[in-house]
Amino acid sequence: CVLYVKSDVVKTVSLNNVDVADAVWQEHLLKWQQSVIDTRKTQVYRKELPVMKSDSAMGADSEMRWQDAQWVGVPLRLSKDAVFGVLSVYSRDAKDMKVDDSIEVLKGISSQVATIVKRKLEWEDRNLILQLVEQTPLMIVLTDADGTIKYVNSAVVEGTGYAREELLGGNPRLLNSSTHPESFFTEMWDTLKVGGVWSSEICNRKKNGELYWERAVLSSVKDKDGHITHFMAHKEDNTE
């Protein structure tokens, strides 16, 4: 069997002592596999293949023969229109292959392969997003709907002097400098709880007691049903 992906990397398994990736006809095979990707349809590929045969019991010498080899390939899908590769099965003698049975087996395997690839891509995307958030110079704070801190990036740790462990599970009130009246924060929460975006300059207090000003933009995070699950703050030090 062969797994072919768009990066033109072909992994092969030799069957019955026949190297199916032989350079004699690999170019034709690659073109066919690309055709499966382009058309997004299951296809059968048949071609005469040189095969060495011998009668070891009779002590006969090996000889080159031409045999009608056959491939069946099914597209590997991330979605209906997004095909990233081909999963194929090979028979060195076309008459030995049951095409319909091969297609059913390949479809089952390809579904499992696609699921694994999807999860890997999703994981890579999540890691990339996390790296972007973690490395941005903006201070990022994520709380749940009750205001409990669930995430802070490195900029928050550096800017406030608090260790990440001291902030997680706590409340942003930890940074309150008592500079603003209660109505200031009431307006903020009233805006956020209806899904609005709130922005202002806030004076907060670092762990060492030093006051600092920051430009903050706060917004809500909603689930697929539109319910608010978290709040996020993007903040930039604005101290002069």
PDB file of C-alpha atoms in Angstrom:
ATOM      1  CA  CYS A   1       0.000   0.000   0.000  1.00  0.00           C
ATOM      2  CA  VAL A   2       1.050   3.615  -0.496  1.00  0.00           C
ATOM      3  CA  LEU A   3       0.264   6.855   1.298  1.00  0.00           C
ATOM      4  CA  TYR A   4       0.731   9.878  -0.957  1.00  0.00           C
ATOM      5  CA  VAL A   5       0.424  13.468   0.260  1.00  0.00           C
ATOM      6  CA  LYS A   6       0.624  16.795  -1.533  1.00  0.00           C
ATOM      7  CA  SER A   7       4.205  17.366  -0.452  1.00  0.00           C
ATOM      8  CA  ASP A   8       5.163  14.717  -3.064  1.00  0.00           C
ATOM      9  CA  VAL A   9       6.476  12.394  -0.368  1.00  0.00           C
ATOM     10  CA  VAL A  10       5.751   8.767  -1.229  1.00  0.00           C
ATOM     11  CA  LYS A  11       6.036   5.990   1.333  1.00  0.00           C
ATOM     12  CA  THR A  12       5.972   2.481  -0.114  1.00  0.00           C
ATOM     13  CA  VAL A  13       5.849  -1.087   1.080  1.00  0.00           C
ATOM     14  CA  SER A  14       7.310  -3.814  -1.131  1.00  0.00           C
ATOM     15  CA  LEU A  15       4.837  -6.605  -1.824  1.00  0.00           C
ATOM     16  CA  ASN A  16       5.832 -10.030  -3.132  1.00  0.00           C
ATOM     17  CA  ASN A  17       9.398  -8.811  -3.697  1.00  0.00           C
ATOM     18  CA  VAL A  18       8.232  -6.153  -6.141  1.00  0.00           C
ATOM     19  CA  ASP A  19       9.338  -2.617  -5.333  1.00  0.00           C
ATOM     20  CA  VAL A  20       6.267  -0.663  -6.432  1.00  0.00           C
ATOM     21  CA  ALA A  21       8.148   2.660  -6.236  1.00  0.00           C
ATOM     22  CA  ASP A  22      10.591   1.613  -8.966  1.00  0.00           C
ATOM     23  CA  ALA A  23      11.784   4.595 -10.985  1.00  0.00           C
ATOM     24  CA  VAL A  24      10.668   2.908 -14.216  1.00  0.00           C
ATOM     25  CA  TRP A  25       7.093   3.992 -13.666  1.00  0.00           C
ATOM     26  CA  GLN A  26       6.987   6.036 -10.442  1.00  0.00           C
ATOM     27  CA  GLU A  27       6.385   9.206 -12.467  1.00  0.00           C
ATOM     28  CA  HIS A  28       3.187   7.712 -13.907  1.00  0.00           C
ATOM     29  CA  LEU A  29       2.058   6.674 -10.448  1.00  0.00           C
ATOM     30  CA  LEU A  30       2.608  10.169  -9.048  1.00  0.00           C
ATOM     31  CA  LYS A  31       0.579  11.719 -11.861  1.00  0.00           C
ATOM     32  CA  TRP A  32      -2.285   9.307 -11.176  1.00  0.00           C
ATOM     33  CA  GLN A  33      -2.202  10.015  -7.443  1.00  0.00           C
ATOM     34  CA  GLN A  34      -2.285  13.745  -8.121  1.00  0.00           C
ATOM     35  CA  SER A  35      -5.278  13.129 -10.389  1.00  0.00           C
ATOM     36  CA  VAL A  36      -7.132  11.492  -7.484  1.00  0.00           C
ATOM     37  CA  ILE A  37      -6.459  14.615  -5.433  1.00  0.00           C
ATOM     38  CA  ASP A  38      -7.496  17.003  -8.213  1.00  0.00           C
ATOM     39  CA  THR A  39     -10.734  15.173  -9.050  1.00  0.00           C
ATOM     40  CA  ARG A  40     -11.439  14.261  -5.396  1.00  0.00           C
ATOM     41  CA  LYS A  41     -12.710  10.880  -6.609  1.00  0.00           C
ATOM     42  CA  THR A  42     -11.766   7.223  -6.094  1.00  0.00           C
ATOM     43  CA  GLN A  43      -9.859   5.948  -9.115  1.00  0.00           C
ATOM     44  CA  VAL A  44      -8.367   2.720 -10.474  1.00  0.00           C
ATOM     45  CA  TYR A  45      -4.927   2.794 -12.097  1.00  0.00           C
ATOM     46  CA  ARG A  46      -3.688  -0.064 -14.283  1.00  0.00           C
ATOM     47  CA  LYS A  47      -0.302  -0.390 -15.967  1.00  0.00           C
ATOM     48  CA  GLU A  48       2.016  -3.084 -17.212  1.00  0.00           C
ATOM     49  CA  LEU A  49       4.781  -3.629 -14.683  1.00  0.00           C
ATOM     50  CA  PRO A  50       8.084  -5.474 -15.221  1.00  0.00           C
ATOM     51  CA  VAL A  51       8.284  -8.339 -12.708  1.00  0.00           C
ATOM     52  CA  MET A  52      11.087 -10.820 -12.106  1.00  0.00           C
ATOM     53  CA  LYS A  53       9.759 -14.374 -11.920  1.00  0.00           C
ATOM     54  CA  SER A  54      11.507 -17.678 -11.341  1.00  0.00           C
ATOM     55  CA  ASP A  55      10.643 -21.292 -10.710  1.00  0.00           C
ATOM     56  CA  SER A  56      12.801 -22.041  -7.690  1.00  0.00           C
ATOM     57  CA  ALA A  57      11.491 -25.598  -7.398  1.00  0.00           C
ATOM     58  CA  MET A  58      12.706 -26.407 -10.901  1.00  0.00           C
ATOM     59  CA  GLY A  59      15.875 -24.395 -10.542  1.00  0.00           C
ATOM     60  CA  ALA A  60      14.949 -22.207 -13.483  1.00  0.00           C
ATOM     61  CA  ASP A  61      16.648 -18.870 -13.976  1.00  0.00           C
ATOM     62  CA  SER A  62      14.745 -15.664 -13.210  1.00  0.00           C
ATOM     63  CA  GLU A  63      13.281 -13.848 -16.172  1.00  0.00           C
ATOM     64  CA  MET A  64      11.643 -10.468 -16.721  1.00  0.00           C
ATOM     65  CA  ARG A  65       7.963 -10.603 -17.520  1.00  0.00           C
ATOM     66  CA  TRP A  66       5.353  -7.952 -18.042  1.00  0.00           C
ATOM     67  CA  GLN A  67       2.271  -8.136 -15.880  1.00  0.00           C
ATOM     68  CA  ASP A  68      -0.908  -6.066 -15.726  1.00  0.00           C
ATOM     69  CA  ALA A  69      -0.606  -4.423 -12.264  1.00  0.00           C
ATOM     70  CA  GLN A  70      -3.437  -2.465 -10.694  1.00  0.00           C
ATOM     71  CA  TRP A  71      -3.902   0.242  -8.071  1.00  0.00           C
ATOM     72  CA  VAL A  72      -7.030   1.489  -6.336  1.00  0.00           C
ATOM     73  CA  GLY A  73      -6.793   4.882  -4.660  1.00  0.00           C
ATOM     74  CA  VAL A  74      -9.190   6.828  -2.452  1.00  0.00           C
ATOM     75  CA  PRO A  75      -8.793  10.507  -1.556  1.00  0.00           C
ATOM     76  CA  LEU A  76      -7.888  11.521   1.991  1.00  0.00           C
ATOM     77  CA  ARG A  77     -10.211  14.349   3.005  1.00  0.00           C
ATOM     78  CA  LEU A  78     -10.104  17.077   5.619  1.00  0.00           C
ATOM     79  CA  SER A  79     -13.549  18.137   4.382  1.00  0.00           C
ATOM     80  CA  LYS A  80     -15.770  17.543   1.367  1.00  0.00           C
ATOM     81  CA  ASP A  81     -13.631  19.749  -0.891  1.00  0.00           C
ATOM     82  CA  ALA A  82     -10.298  19.652   0.934  1.00  0.00           C
ATOM     83  CA  VAL A  83      -8.244  16.624  -0.162  1.00  0.00           C
ATOM     84  CA  PHE A  84      -4.695  16.334   1.159  1.00  0.00           C
ATOM     85  CA  GLY A  85      -3.572  12.956  -0.140  1.00  0.00           C
ATOM     86  CA  VAL A  86      -4.320   9.494  -1.472  1.00  0.00           C
ATOM     87  CA  LEU A  87      -4.403   6.093   0.186  1.00  0.00           C
ATOM     88  CA  SER A  88      -3.832   3.283  -2.311  1.00  0.00           C
ATOM     89  CA  VAL A  89      -3.643  -0.478  -2.455  1.00  0.00           C
ATOM     90  CA  TYR A  90      -1.671  -2.428  -5.066  1.00  0.00           C
ATOM     91  CA  SER A  91      -1.920  -5.780  -6.758  1.00  0.00           C
ATOM     92  CA  ARG A  92       0.827  -6.925  -9.111  1.00  0.00           C
ATOM     93  CA  ASP A  93      -1.771  -8.937 -11.002  1.00  0.00           C
ATOM     94  CA  ALA A  94      -4.959  -7.014 -11.796  1.00  0.00           C
ATOM     95  CA  LYS A  95      -7.126 -10.120 -12.019  1.00  0.00           C
ATOM     96  CA  ASP A  96      -6.331 -10.958  -8.371  1.00  0.00           C
ATOM     97  CA  MET A  97      -7.788  -7.704  -7.061  1.00  0.00           C
ATOM     98  CA  LYS A  98     -11.394  -7.359  -5.955  1.00  0.00           C
ATOM     99  CA  VAL A  99     -11.857  -3.669  -6.670  1.00  0.00           C
ATOM    100  CA  ASP A 100     -15.105  -3.104  -4.766  1.00  0.00           C
ATOM    101  CA  ASP A 101     -13.794  -4.821  -1.638  1.00  0.00           C
ATOM    102  CA  SER A 102     -10.537  -2.872  -1.842  1.00  0.00           C
ATOM    103  CA  ILE A 103     -12.405   0.423  -2.096  1.00  0.00           C
ATOM    104  CA  GLU A 104     -14.492  -0.334   0.993  1.00  0.00           C
ATOM    105  CA  VAL A 105     -11.417  -1.246   3.034  1.00  0.00           C
ATOM    106  CA  LEU A 106      -9.530   1.842   1.867  1.00  0.00           C
ATOM    107  CA  LYS A 107     -12.440   4.140   2.667  1.00  0.00           C
ATOM    108  CA  GLY A 108     -12.529   2.825   6.217  1.00  0.00           C
ATOM    109  CA  ILE A 109      -8.793   3.264   6.680  1.00  0.00           C
ATOM    110  CA  SER A 110      -8.740   6.681   4.983  1.00  0.00           C
ATOM    111  CA  SER A 111     -11.415   7.941   7.374  1.00  0.00           C
ATOM    112  CA  GLN A 112      -9.233   6.985  10.333  1.00  0.00           C
ATOM    113  CA  VAL A 113      -6.118   8.534   8.758  1.00  0.00           C
ATOM    114  CA  ALA A 114      -7.993  11.785   8.020  1.00  0.00           C
ATOM    115  CA  THR A 115      -9.223  11.965  11.623  1.00  0.00           C
ATOM    116  CA  ILE A 116      -5.659  11.634  12.917  1.00  0.00           C
ATOM    117  CA  VAL A 117      -4.392  14.306  10.502  1.00  0.00           C
ATOM    118  CA  LYS A 118      -7.220  16.680  11.441  1.00  0.00           C
ATOM    119  CA  ARG A 119      -6.385  16.355  15.112  1.00  0.00           C
ATOM    120  CA  LYS A 120      -2.706  16.951  14.417  1.00  0.00           C
ATOM    121  CA  LEU A 121      -3.450  20.078  12.362  1.00  0.00           C
ATOM    122  CA  GLU A 122      -5.845  21.378  15.015  1.00  0.00           C
ATOM    123  CA  TRP A 123      -3.199  20.792  17.665  1.00  0.00           C
ATOM    124  CA  GLU A 124      -0.586  22.618  15.585  1.00  0.00           C
ATOM    125  CA  ASP A 125      -2.989  25.546  15.059  1.00  0.00           C
ATOM    126  CA  ARG A 126      -3.709  25.737  18.775  1.00  0.00           C
ATOM    127  CA  ASN A 127      -0.021  25.671  19.586  1.00  0.00           C
ATOM    128  CA  LEU A 128       0.631  28.464  17.094  1.00  0.00           C
ATOM    129  CA  ILE A 129      -2.150  30.612  18.550  1.00  0.00           C
ATOM    130  CA  LEU A 130      -0.869  29.974  22.070  1.00  0.00           C
ATOM    131  CA  GLN A 131       2.642  30.989  21.024  1.00  0.00           C
ATOM    132  CA  LEU A 132       1.328  34.203  19.453  1.00  0.00           C
ATOM    133  CA  VAL A 133      -0.627  35.095  22.593  1.00  0.00           C
ATOM    134  CA  GLU A 134       2.212  34.126  24.889  1.00  0.00           C
ATOM    135  CA  GLN A 135       4.835  36.120  22.992  1.00  0.00           C
ATOM    136  CA  THR A 136       2.871  39.287  22.233  1.00  0.00           C
ATOM    137  CA  PRO A 137       4.063  42.402  24.114  1.00  0.00           C
ATOM    138  CA  LEU A 138       0.426  43.150  24.996  1.00  0.00           C
ATOM    139  CA  MET A 139      -0.781  41.935  28.390  1.00  0.00           C
ATOM    140  CA  ILE A 140      -3.502  39.309  27.900  1.00  0.00           C
ATOM    141  CA  VAL A 141      -5.811  38.242  30.730  1.00  0.00           C
ATOM    142  CA  LEU A 142      -8.585  35.664  30.357  1.00  0.00           C
ATOM    143  CA  THR A 143     -11.199  35.156  33.055  1.00  0.00           C
ATOM    144  CA  ASP A 144     -14.249  32.932  33.273  1.00  0.00           C
ATOM    145  CA  ALA A 145     -17.765  34.381  33.368  1.00  0.00           C
ATOM    146  CA  ASP A 146     -17.420  34.955  37.141  1.00  0.00           C
ATOM    147  CA  GLY A 147     -14.228  36.967  36.777  1.00  0.00           C
ATOM    148  CA  THR A 148     -11.803  34.252  37.963  1.00  0.00           C
ATOM    149  CA  ILE A 149      -8.466  34.481  36.165  1.00  0.00           C
ATOM    150  CA  LYS A 150      -7.879  31.439  33.944  1.00  0.00           C
ATOM    151  CA  TYR A 151      -4.923  32.611  31.860  1.00  0.00           C
ATOM    152  CA  VAL A 152      -2.313  35.357  31.790  1.00  0.00           C
ATOM    153  CA  ASN A 153       0.517  35.636  29.285  1.00  0.00           C
ATOM    154  CA  SER A 154       4.164  36.380  29.980  1.00  0.00           C
ATOM    155  CA  ALA A 155       3.671  40.119  29.464  1.00  0.00           C
ATOM    156  CA  VAL A 156       1.295  40.215  32.467  1.00  0.00           C
ATOM    157  CA  VAL A 157       3.821  38.416  34.658  1.00  0.00           C
ATOM    158  CA  GLU A 158       6.572  40.793  33.560  1.00  0.00           C
ATOM    159  CA  GLY A 159       4.425  43.912  33.794  1.00  0.00           C
ATOM    160  CA  THR A 160       2.832  43.306  37.217  1.00  0.00           C
ATOM    161  CA  GLY A 161       5.620  41.475  39.037  1.00  0.00           C
ATOM    162  CA  TYR A 162       3.250  38.688  40.082  1.00  0.00           C
ATOM    163  CA  ALA A 163       4.097  35.077  39.315  1.00  0.00           C
ATOM    164  CA  ARG A 164       1.652  33.274  37.065  1.00  0.00           C
ATOM    165  CA  GLU A 165       0.689  30.982  39.936  1.00  0.00           C
ATOM    166  CA  GLU A 166      -0.231  33.994  42.092  1.00  0.00           C
ATOM    167  CA  LEU A 167      -2.625  35.309  39.465  1.00  0.00           C
ATOM    168  CA  LEU A 168      -4.328  32.140  38.236  1.00  0.00           C
ATOM    169  CA  GLY A 169      -7.481  31.359  40.172  1.00  0.00           C
ATOM    170  CA  GLY A 170      -7.580  34.864  41.598  1.00  0.00           C
ATOM    171  CA  ASN A 171      -9.479  38.002  40.628  1.00  0.00           C
ATOM    172  CA  PRO A 172      -8.250  41.042  38.657  1.00  0.00           C
ATOM    173  CA  ARG A 173      -9.078  43.084  41.779  1.00  0.00           C
ATOM    174  CA  LEU A 174      -5.651  41.964  42.977  1.00  0.00           C
ATOM    175  CA  LEU A 175      -4.259  44.769  40.800  1.00  0.00           C
ATOM    176  CA  ASN A 176      -6.751  47.402  41.947  1.00  0.00           C
ATOM    177  CA  SER A 177      -5.026  50.632  42.913  1.00  0.00           C
ATOM    178  CA  SER A 178      -8.176  52.225  44.462  1.00  0.00           C
ATOM    179  CA  THR A 179      -7.703  55.106  42.032  1.00  0.00           C
ATOM    180  CA  HIS A 180     -11.057  54.672  40.294  1.00  0.00           C
ATOM    181  CA  PRO A 181     -14.523  54.932  41.850  1.00  0.00           C
ATOM    182  CA  GLU A 182     -16.745  51.827  42.096  1.00  0.00           C
ATOM    183  CA  SER A 183     -18.961  53.222  39.333  1.00  0.00           C
ATOM    184  CA  PHE A 184     -15.996  52.943  36.945  1.00  0.00           C
ATOM    185  CA  PHE A 185     -15.938  49.150  37.282  1.00  0.00           C
ATOM    186  CA  THR A 186     -19.724  48.856  37.437  1.00  0.00           C
ATOM    187  CA  GLU A 187     -19.925  50.437  33.995  1.00  0.00           C
ATOM    188  CA  MET A 188     -17.224  48.079  32.757  1.00  0.00           C
ATOM    189  CA  TRP A 189     -19.020  44.924  33.928  1.00  0.00           C
ATOM    190  CA  ASP A 190     -22.409  46.160  32.730  1.00  0.00           C
ATOM    191  CA  THR A 191     -20.930  46.582  29.249  1.00  0.00           C
ATOM    192  CA  LEU A 192     -19.188  43.210  29.212  1.00  0.00           C
ATOM    193  CA  LYS A 193     -22.150  41.200  30.514  1.00  0.00           C
ATOM    194  CA  VAL A 194     -24.297  42.215  27.524  1.00  0.00           C
ATOM    195  CA  GLY A 195     -21.532  41.293  25.072  1.00  0.00           C
ATOM    196  CA  GLY A 196     -20.186  44.783  24.525  1.00  0.00           C
ATOM    197  CA  VAL A 197     -16.597  45.993  24.199  1.00  0.00           C
ATOM    198  CA  TRP A 198     -15.252  48.261  26.921  1.00  0.00           C
ATOM    199  CA  SER A 199     -12.074  50.329  26.682  1.00  0.00           C
ATOM    200  CA  SER A 200     -10.442  52.849  28.930  1.00  0.00           C
ATOM    201  CA  GLU A 201      -7.240  53.822  30.709  1.00  0.00           C
ATOM    202  CA  ILE A 202      -6.842  52.073  34.056  1.00  0.00           C
ATOM    203  CA  CYS A 203      -4.469  52.747  36.906  1.00  0.00           C
ATOM    204  CA  ASN A 204      -3.341  49.489  38.517  1.00  0.00           C
ATOM    205  CA  ARG A 205      -0.828  48.510  41.185  1.00  0.00           C
ATOM    206  CA  LYS A 206       2.142  46.170  40.706  1.00  0.00           C
ATOM    207  CA  LYS A 207       3.167  43.626  43.317  1.00  0.00           C
ATOM    208  CA  ASN A 208       5.875  45.991  44.609  1.00  0.00           C
ATOM    209  CA  GLY A 209       3.264  48.712  45.161  1.00  0.00           C
ATOM    210  CA  GLU A 210       4.210  50.802  42.156  1.00  0.00           C
ATOM    211  CA  LEU A 211       1.306  52.364  40.259  1.00  0.00           C
ATOM    212  CA  TYR A 212       1.116  52.086  36.492  1.00  0.00           C
ATOM    213  CA  TRP A 213      -1.350  53.143  33.801  1.00  0.00           C
ATOM    214  CA  GLU A 214      -2.498  50.897  31.021  1.00  0.00           C
ATOM    215  CA  ARG A 215      -4.734  51.217  28.004  1.00  0.00           C
ATOM    216  CA  ALA A 216      -7.187  48.334  28.216  1.00  0.00           C
ATOM    217  CA  VAL A 217      -9.701  46.818  25.808  1.00  0.00           C
ATOM    218  CA  LEU A 218     -12.034  44.207  27.304  1.00  0.00           C
ATOM    219  CA  SER A 219     -14.499  41.965  25.480  1.00  0.00           C
ATOM    220  CA  SER A 220     -16.552  38.825  26.000  1.00  0.00           C
ATOM    221  CA  VAL A 221     -15.906  35.348  24.614  1.00  0.00           C
ATOM    222  CA  LYS A 222     -18.989  33.409  23.520  1.00  0.00           C
ATOM    223  CA  ASP A 223     -19.659  29.748  22.773  1.00  0.00           C
ATOM    224  CA  LYS A 224     -21.336  28.479  19.598  1.00  0.00           C
ATOM    225  CA  ASP A 225     -24.770  29.193  21.112  1.00  0.00           C
ATOM    226  CA  GLY A 226     -23.913  32.816  21.842  1.00  0.00           C
ATOM    227  CA  HIS A 227     -23.557  32.407  25.608  1.00  0.00           C
ATOM    228  CA  ILE A 228     -20.766  34.322  27.328  1.00  0.00           C
ATOM    229  CA  THR A 229     -18.217  31.915  28.793  1.00  0.00           C
ATOM    230  CA  HIS A 230     -15.175  34.123  29.341  1.00  0.00           C
ATOM    231  CA  PHE A 231     -13.890  37.671  29.312  1.00  0.00           C
ATOM    232  CA  MET A 232     -10.639  38.767  27.722  1.00  0.00           C
ATOM    233  CA  ALA A 233      -8.539  41.854  28.367  1.00  0.00           C
ATOM    234  CA  HIS A 234      -5.861  43.228  26.029  1.00  0.00           C
ATOM    235  CA  LYS A 235      -3.770  45.762  27.890  1.00  0.00           C
ATOM    236  CA  GLU A 236      -0.769  47.929  27.057  1.00  0.00           C
ATOM    237  CA  ASP A 237       1.365  49.841  29.567  1.00  0.00           C
ATOM    238  CA  ASN A 238       0.664  53.546  29.086  1.00  0.00           C
ATOM    239  CA  THR A 239       2.687  54.935  31.994  1.00  0.00           C
ATOM    240  CA  GLU A 240       4.454  58.201  31.227  1.00  0.00           C
TER     241      GLU A 240
END
